[in-house]
mmCIF file of C-alpha atoms and ligand atoms in Angstrom:
data_model
loop_
_atom_site.group_PDB
_atom_site.id
_atom_site.type_symbol
_atom_site.label_atom_id
_atom_site.label_comp_id
_atom_site.label_asym_id
_atom_site.label_seq_id
_atom_site.Cartn_x
_atom_site.Cartn_y
_atom_site.Cartn_z
ATOM 1 C CA MET A 1 87.065 102.516 74.919
ATOM 2 C CA SER A 2 85.138 104.493 72.321
ATOM 3 C CA ASP A 3 84.160 108.028 73.262
ATOM 4 C CA LYS A 4 80.569 107.535 74.239
ATOM 5 C CA GLU A 5 80.613 103.904 75.285
ATOM 6 C CA LYS A 6 79.049 103.420 78.678
ATOM 7 C CA ILE A 7 81.398 102.169 81.339
ATOM 8 C CA ALA A 8 79.173 99.178 82.167
ATOM 9 C CA ASP A 9 78.907 98.142 78.506
ATOM 10 C CA PHE A 10 82.657 98.429 78.144
ATOM 11 C CA ALA A 11 83.356 96.249 81.196
ATOM 12 C CA ALA A 12 80.817 93.620 80.127
ATOM 13 C CA ARG A 13 82.217 93.444 76.608
ATOM 14 C CA ALA A 14 85.810 93.263 77.851
ATOM 15 C CA LYS A 15 84.919 90.346 80.130
ATOM 16 C CA ARG A 16 82.996 88.558 77.389
ATOM 17 C CA GLU A 17 85.865 88.938 74.942
ATOM 18 C CA GLY A 18 88.543 88.052 77.513
ATOM 19 C CA ARG A 19 90.234 91.462 77.194
ATOM 20 C CA LYS A 20 91.901 92.616 80.414
ATOM 21 C CA ILE A 21 90.690 95.910 81.858
ATOM 22 C CA THR A 22 93.126 98.457 83.294
ATOM 23 C CA MET A 23 92.235 101.068 85.870
ATOM 24 C CA VAL A 24 94.512 103.580 87.589
ATOM 25 C CA ALA A 25 93.784 105.633 90.691
ATOM 26 C CA ALA A 26 94.557 109.318 90.228
ATOM 27 C CA TYR A 27 93.553 112.531 91.890
ATOM 28 C CA ASP A 28 94.380 115.540 89.741
ATOM 29 C CA TYR A 29 94.025 117.182 86.344
ATOM 30 C CA ALA A 30 97.623 116.794 85.138
ATOM 31 C CA MET A 31 97.762 113.051 85.877
ATOM 32 C CA ALA A 32 94.293 112.503 84.389
ATOM 33 C CA ARG A 33 95.482 114.103 81.134
ATOM 34 C CA LEU A 34 98.450 111.719 80.984
ATOM 35 C CA ILE A 35 96.276 108.678 81.711
ATOM 36 C CA ASP A 36 93.891 109.878 79.024
ATOM 37 C CA ARG A 37 96.754 109.800 76.490
ATOM 38 C CA SER A 38 97.691 106.236 77.489
ATOM 39 C CA HIS A 39 95.907 102.957 76.814
ATOM 40 C CA VAL A 40 94.656 102.665 80.410
ATOM 41 C CA ASP A 41 90.903 102.098 80.266
ATOM 42 C CA MET A 42 89.535 103.958 83.272
ATOM 43 C CA VAL A 43 90.440 106.270 86.142
ATOM 44 C CA LEU A 44 89.451 105.818 89.762
ATOM 45 C CA VAL A 45 89.448 108.858 92.017
ATOM 46 C CA GLY A 46 90.280 106.663 94.996
ATOM 47 C CA ASP A 47 89.964 107.621 98.622
ATOM 48 C CA SER A 48 93.662 106.662 98.742
ATOM 49 C CA LEU A 49 93.773 110.390 98.009
ATOM 50 C CA ALA A 50 94.041 110.621 101.799
ATOM 51 C CA ASN A 51 97.432 108.906 101.916
ATOM 52 C CA VAL A 52 98.939 109.735 98.555
ATOM 53 C CA MET A 53 97.891 113.348 98.045
ATOM 54 C CA LEU A 54 97.113 114.650 101.506
ATOM 55 C CA GLY A 55 99.712 112.806 103.606
ATOM 56 C CA LEU A 56 97.104 111.438 106.013
ATOM 57 C CA ASP A 57 97.372 108.041 107.702
ATOM 58 C CA SER A 58 94.088 106.530 106.605
ATOM 59 C CA THR A 59 91.430 106.714 103.919
ATOM 60 C CA VAL A 60 88.856 107.259 106.671
ATOM 61 C CA GLN A 61 90.201 110.783 107.015
ATOM 62 C CA VAL A 62 88.758 112.086 103.737
ATOM 63 C CA GLY A 63 85.161 113.104 103.198
ATOM 64 C CA MET A 64 82.860 114.113 100.373
ATOM 65 C CA GLU A 65 84.203 117.646 99.962
ATOM 66 C CA GLU A 66 87.792 116.525 99.291
ATOM 67 C CA MET A 67 86.615 113.683 97.053
ATOM 68 C CA ILE A 68 84.376 115.933 94.953
ATOM 69 C CA HIS A 69 87.093 118.594 94.693
ATOM 70 C CA HIS A 70 89.572 116.057 93.273
ATOM 71 C CA ALA A 71 86.981 114.195 91.185
ATOM 72 C CA LYS A 72 86.157 117.473 89.423
ATOM 73 C CA ALA A 73 89.826 118.015 88.584
ATOM 74 C CA VAL A 74 90.223 114.451 87.246
ATOM 75 C CA CYS A 75 87.053 114.741 85.163
ATOM 76 C CA ARG A 76 88.378 117.943 83.580
ATOM 77 C CA GLY A 77 91.510 116.073 82.495
ATOM 78 C CA ALA A 78 90.005 112.752 81.425
ATOM 79 C CA GLU A 79 88.152 113.363 78.190
ATOM 80 C CA ARG A 80 88.410 109.770 76.891
ATOM 81 C CA ALA A 81 88.726 107.587 79.969
ATOM 82 C CA PRO A 82 85.669 107.161 82.173
ATOM 83 C CA VAL A 83 86.068 108.268 85.778
ATOM 84 C CA ILE A 84 84.847 106.423 88.859
ATOM 85 C CA GLY A 85 84.376 108.314 92.108
ATOM 86 C CA ASP A 86 85.214 106.444 95.294
ATOM 87 C CA MET A 87 82.563 107.099 97.908
ATOM 88 C CA PRO A 88 84.273 107.897 101.217
ATOM 89 C CA LEU A 89 83.475 106.380 104.591
ATOM 90 C CA GLY A 90 80.184 107.656 105.984
ATOM 91 C CA SER A 91 78.871 108.870 102.625
ATOM 92 C CA TYR A 92 76.703 105.791 101.908
ATOM 93 C CA VAL A 93 75.548 104.455 105.265
ATOM 94 C CA THR A 94 71.880 104.807 104.275
ATOM 95 C CA ASP A 95 70.388 104.608 100.807
ATOM 96 C CA VAL A 96 69.126 108.203 101.040
ATOM 97 C CA LEU A 97 72.590 109.533 101.887
ATOM 98 C CA ALA A 98 74.172 107.260 99.298
ATOM 99 C CA LEU A 99 71.882 108.562 96.570
ATOM 100 C CA GLU A 100 72.522 112.184 97.480
ATOM 101 C CA ASN A 101 76.294 111.708 97.512
ATOM 102 C CA ALA A 102 76.497 109.439 94.465
ATOM 103 C CA ARG A 103 74.548 112.046 92.495
ATOM 104 C CA ARG A 104 77.127 114.641 93.526
ATOM 105 C CA PHE A 105 79.901 112.482 92.010
ATOM 106 C CA ILE A 106 77.933 112.131 88.771
ATOM 107 C CA GLU A 107 76.239 115.519 88.395
ATOM 108 C CA GLU A 108 78.588 117.907 90.193
ATOM 109 C CA ALA A 109 81.964 116.306 89.493
ATOM 110 C CA GLY A 110 81.172 114.656 86.136
ATOM 111 C CA CYS A 111 82.053 111.049 87.079
ATOM 112 C CA ASP A 112 80.729 108.090 85.082
ATOM 113 C CA ALA A 113 80.279 105.730 88.048
ATOM 114 C CA VAL A 114 80.861 105.389 91.790
ATOM 115 C CA LYS A 115 82.591 102.737 93.886
ATOM 116 C CA LEU A 116 81.349 101.388 97.223
ATOM 117 C CA GLU A 117 83.310 99.299 99.726
ATOM 118 C CA TRP A 118 81.525 96.293 101.166
ATOM 119 C CA PHE A 119 79.363 96.591 104.295
ATOM 120 C CA ASP A 120 76.290 94.593 105.261
ATOM 121 C CA ASP A 121 73.800 96.826 103.457
ATOM 122 C CA CYS A 122 76.035 97.309 100.438
ATOM 123 C CA PRO A 123 73.953 95.168 98.021
ATOM 124 C CA ALA A 124 70.751 97.063 98.911
ATOM 125 C CA VAL A 125 72.427 100.471 98.686
ATOM 126 C CA ALA A 126 74.085 99.535 95.382
ATOM 127 C CA ALA A 127 70.710 98.381 94.001
ATOM 128 C CA LYS A 128 69.138 101.700 94.991
ATOM 129 C CA LEU A 129 71.817 103.704 93.152
ATOM 130 C CA ILE A 130 71.592 101.459 90.101
ATOM 131 C CA ALA A 131 67.796 101.882 90.042
ATOM 132 C CA ASP A 132 68.485 105.624 89.903
ATOM 133 C CA GLY A 133 70.623 105.124 86.780
ATOM 134 C CA ILE A 134 74.018 105.304 88.504
ATOM 135 C CA SER A 135 76.699 102.755 87.529
ATOM 136 C CA VAL A 136 78.208 101.130 90.625
ATOM 137 C CA MET A 137 81.492 99.299 91.137
ATOM 138 C CA GLY A 138 81.717 97.210 94.324
ATOM 139 C CA HIS A 139 84.863 96.662 96.394
ATOM 140 C CA ILE A 140 85.410 93.496 98.449
ATOM 141 C CA GLY A 141 88.258 91.576 100.087
ATOM 142 C CA LEU A 142 90.384 94.069 101.987
ATOM 143 C CA THR A 143 88.212 97.153 102.425
ATOM 144 C CA PRO A 144 90.453 99.825 103.951
ATOM 145 C CA GLN A 145 87.613 102.043 105.200
ATOM 146 C CA THR A 146 86.541 99.397 107.740
ATOM 147 C CA ALA A 147 89.479 96.973 107.955
ATOM 148 C CA GLU A 148 90.875 96.307 111.400
ATOM 149 C CA ARG A 149 94.062 94.779 110.018
ATOM 150 C CA PHE A 150 95.625 95.301 106.615
ATOM 151 C CA VAL A 151 96.201 91.650 105.793
ATOM 152 C CA VAL A 152 95.272 89.279 102.966
ATOM 153 C CA GLN A 153 91.590 88.349 103.211
ATOM 154 C CA GLY A 154 89.891 85.024 102.446
ATOM 155 C CA LYS A 155 92.753 82.701 103.315
ATOM 156 C CA ASP A 156 90.591 80.181 105.165
ATOM 157 C CA ALA A 157 87.550 78.372 103.803
ATOM 158 C CA ALA A 158 84.951 80.331 105.804
ATOM 159 C CA SER A 159 86.262 83.793 104.957
ATOM 160 C CA ALA A 160 86.812 82.785 101.322
ATOM 161 C CA GLN A 161 83.176 81.659 101.153
ATOM 162 C CA ALA A 162 82.030 84.939 102.725
ATOM 163 C CA ILE A 163 83.876 86.917 100.024
ATOM 164 C CA ARG A 164 82.401 84.705 97.291
ATOM 165 C CA ASP A 165 78.931 85.369 98.736
ATOM 166 C CA GLN A 166 79.573 89.126 98.770
ATOM 167 C CA ALA A 167 80.686 88.972 95.127
ATOM 168 C CA ALA A 168 77.535 87.077 94.154
ATOM 169 C CA GLN A 169 75.294 89.506 96.043
ATOM 170 C CA LEU A 170 76.855 92.610 94.472
ATOM 171 C CA SER A 171 76.695 91.034 91.045
ATOM 172 C CA ARG A 172 72.994 90.276 91.562
ATOM 173 C CA SER A 173 72.469 93.879 92.753
ATOM 174 C CA GLY A 174 73.558 95.086 89.327
ATOM 175 C CA CYS A 175 77.118 96.312 89.989
ATOM 176 C CA PHE A 176 79.016 96.472 86.692
ATOM 177 C CA ALA A 177 82.379 95.432 88.204
ATOM 178 C CA LEU A 178 84.041 94.552 91.493
ATOM 179 C CA VAL A 179 87.408 95.496 92.919
ATOM 180 C CA LEU A 180 88.982 92.477 94.653
ATOM 181 C CA GLU A 181 91.654 93.752 97.033
ATOM 182 C CA CYS A 182 94.257 91.556 98.705
ATOM 183 C CA VAL A 183 92.782 88.097 98.285
ATOM 184 C CA PRO A 184 94.619 84.919 97.251
ATOM 185 C CA ALA A 185 94.932 84.493 93.486
ATOM 186 C CA GLU A 186 93.016 81.178 93.617
ATOM 187 C CA LEU A 187 90.032 82.827 95.305
ATOM 188 C CA ALA A 188 90.075 85.686 92.784
ATOM 189 C CA ARG A 189 90.098 83.115 89.971
ATOM 190 C CA THR A 190 87.093 81.301 91.456
ATOM 191 C CA ILE A 191 85.133 84.537 91.870
ATOM 192 C CA SER A 192 86.067 85.750 88.379
ATOM 193 C CA ARG A 193 84.668 82.502 86.956
ATOM 194 C CA GLU A 194 81.584 82.476 89.192
ATOM 195 C CA ILE A 195 80.197 85.946 88.536
ATOM 196 C CA PRO A 196 79.202 87.433 85.177
ATOM 197 C CA ILE A 197 80.638 90.906 85.926
ATOM 198 C CA ALA A 198 84.266 92.012 85.647
ATOM 199 C CA THR A 199 86.649 91.626 88.571
ATOM 200 C CA ILE A 200 89.385 94.249 88.906
ATOM 201 C CA GLY A 201 92.196 93.020 91.137
ATOM 202 C CA ILE A 202 94.710 94.759 93.348
ATOM 203 C CA GLY A 203 96.828 92.233 95.170
ATOM 204 C CA ALA A 204 94.484 89.554 93.827
ATOM 205 C CA GLY A 205 96.621 87.786 91.231
ATOM 206 C CA VAL A 206 96.559 87.470 87.494
ATOM 207 C CA HIS A 207 93.211 85.737 86.976
ATOM 208 C CA CYS A 208 91.050 88.814 87.540
ATOM 209 C CA ASP A 209 89.363 90.376 84.530
ATOM 210 C CA GLY A 210 91.379 93.532 85.088
ATOM 211 C CA GLN A 211 93.870 95.244 87.366
ATOM 212 C CA VAL A 212 94.032 98.505 89.274
ATOM 213 C CA LEU A 213 97.063 100.300 90.696
ATOM 214 C CA VAL A 214 97.553 103.763 92.134
ATOM 215 C CA ALA A 215 99.276 106.005 89.554
ATOM 216 C CA HIS A 216 101.761 107.341 92.109
ATOM 217 C CA ASP A 217 102.713 103.766 93.093
ATOM 218 C CA LEU A 218 103.256 102.447 89.593
ATOM 219 C CA LEU A 219 105.195 105.557 88.608
ATOM 220 C CA GLY A 220 107.364 105.457 91.728
ATOM 221 C CA LEU A 221 106.155 108.853 92.944
ATOM 222 C CA TYR A 222 104.926 107.695 96.345
ATOM 223 C CA ASP A 223 107.431 105.954 98.558
ATOM 224 C CA ARG A 224 106.036 106.172 102.076
ATOM 225 C CA PHE A 225 104.523 102.709 101.934
ATOM 226 C CA ARG A 226 104.950 99.985 99.294
ATOM 227 C CA PRO A 227 102.783 96.860 99.519
ATOM 228 C CA LYS A 228 103.910 93.618 97.866
ATOM 229 C CA PHE A 229 101.320 93.954 95.094
ATOM 230 C CA VAL A 230 102.763 97.218 93.774
ATOM 231 C CA LYS A 231 104.914 96.960 90.691
ATOM 232 C CA ARG A 232 106.889 100.064 89.871
ATOM 233 C CA TYR A 233 106.967 100.714 86.140
ATOM 234 C CA ALA A 234 109.129 103.822 86.584
ATOM 235 C CA ALA A 235 111.187 105.479 89.313
ATOM 236 C CA LEU A 236 109.985 109.020 88.754
ATOM 237 C CA ASN A 237 110.843 109.934 92.344
ATOM 238 C CA GLU A 238 114.535 109.809 91.371
ATOM 239 C CA GLU A 239 113.877 111.773 88.175
ATOM 240 C CA VAL A 240 111.920 114.434 90.061
ATOM 241 C CA VAL A 241 114.639 114.934 92.686
ATOM 242 C CA LYS A 242 117.282 115.074 89.932
ATOM 243 C CA ALA A 243 115.315 117.732 88.053
ATOM 244 C CA LEU A 244 114.717 119.778 91.212
ATOM 245 C CA ASP A 245 118.429 119.641 92.064
ATOM 246 C CA ALA A 246 119.382 120.746 88.543
ATOM 247 C CA TYR A 247 117.006 123.699 88.849
ATOM 248 C CA ALA A 248 118.371 124.678 92.281
ATOM 249 C CA ARG A 249 121.968 124.391 90.977
ATOM 250 C CA GLU A 250 121.312 126.543 87.899
ATOM 251 C CA VAL A 251 119.543 129.250 89.888
ATOM 252 C CA ALA A 252 122.423 129.343 92.393
ATOM 253 C CA ALA A 253 124.947 129.599 89.541
ATOM 254 C CA GLY A 254 123.010 132.361 87.750
ATOM 255 C CA GLU A 255 122.465 130.080 84.745
ATOM 256 C CA PHE A 256 118.681 130.101 84.962
ATOM 257 C CA PRO A 257 116.820 131.979 83.632
ATOM 258 C CA GLY A 258 118.807 132.383 80.407
ATOM 259 C CA PRO A 259 117.925 134.797 77.614
ATOM 260 C CA GLN A 260 115.491 132.275 76.078
ATOM 261 C CA HIS A 261 113.435 132.295 79.298
ATOM 262 C CA SER A 262 113.538 136.083 79.773
ATOM 263 C CA TYR A 263 111.540 138.984 78.364
ATOM 264 C CA THR A 264 113.133 142.175 77.085
ATOM 265 C CA VAL A 265 111.725 145.540 76.108
ATOM 266 C CA GLU A 266 112.525 146.529 72.493
ATOM 267 C CA PRO A 267 113.898 150.105 72.632
ATOM 268 C CA LYS A 268 111.298 152.338 70.937
ATOM 269 C CA VAL A 269 112.817 154.639 68.272
ATOM 270 C CA PRO A 270 110.674 157.780 67.681
ATOM 271 C CA LYS A 271 109.276 157.881 64.073
ATOM 272 C CA ASP A 272 110.953 161.186 63.067
ATOM 273 C CA GLN A 273 114.399 159.823 64.080
ATOM 274 C CA SER A 274 113.881 156.611 62.216
ATOM 275 C CA THR A 275 116.160 155.994 59.238
ATOM 276 C CA GLU A 276 113.552 153.723 57.594
HETATM 277 O O1 LIG B 301 91.324 104.235 96.929
HETATM 278 C C1 LIG B 301 91.865 103.507 96.096
HETATM 279 O O2 LIG B 301 92.881 103.847 95.472
HETATM 280 C C2 LIG B 301 91.264 102.210 95.862
HETATM 281 C C3 LIG B 301 92.008 101.242 94.983
HETATM 282 C C4 LIG B 301 93.195 100.746 95.660
HETATM 283 C C5 LIG B 301 91.134 100.165 94.490
HETATM 284 O O3 LIG B 301 90.217 101.937 96.362
#
């Protein structure tokens, strides 16, 4: 994505040209800098922050203050990649509250867009934010903030139709993209063909217009829970433990710090005793 290209323009062009979009969820400055150096298109400051960063059981346990705190850090690190702030449960129940909180993501944290999980008033709330100039990504299928059971959604005809209707409504509201989480690949293909905006899948098969994974999952840094849709592209957990053990071993053996990691004071020779 070019420096100043708007996130919505980028997503529309990528869909039109059949170029797959990549998004990664991340929560801190150091990771955002690494993503920024890669070819990943965009960063989501997901409310999965709750599980991955804070060790909580559910995304419902984070609120605006934590999300803004981490969104600020990610925005400091992501100079190239646009950043999407995930609005936490309770932050967009009315359009007034949604506007106030979405503006915080954009103006206070520096995000380029916000993401909303589906609820009945989601299309109206999304339209309100978009009318205010805020780019909105929708999120349908499995929506962890309100899900009763973490299972694949849209497996029968009625629930598949309901998800297709939600996609159509959010597209009509002006959302620039939709996350499709944990739906059958065939349903994701149908939706991706039916709506003009980009679909970004997670556990939604290969036919989406793009994919999203959590950075800590794809790098193998988070091993408490591993859904079927996660592919590990590295096992950094093993590398991290190996490095920590090497450090502990060298400290115990008096090998670290060596002279190259230590400071010394040059002995000062008084001028009148100097031979130079
Ligand atoms: O919070 C998150 O990381 C998300 C992605 C899984 C889409 O919402």
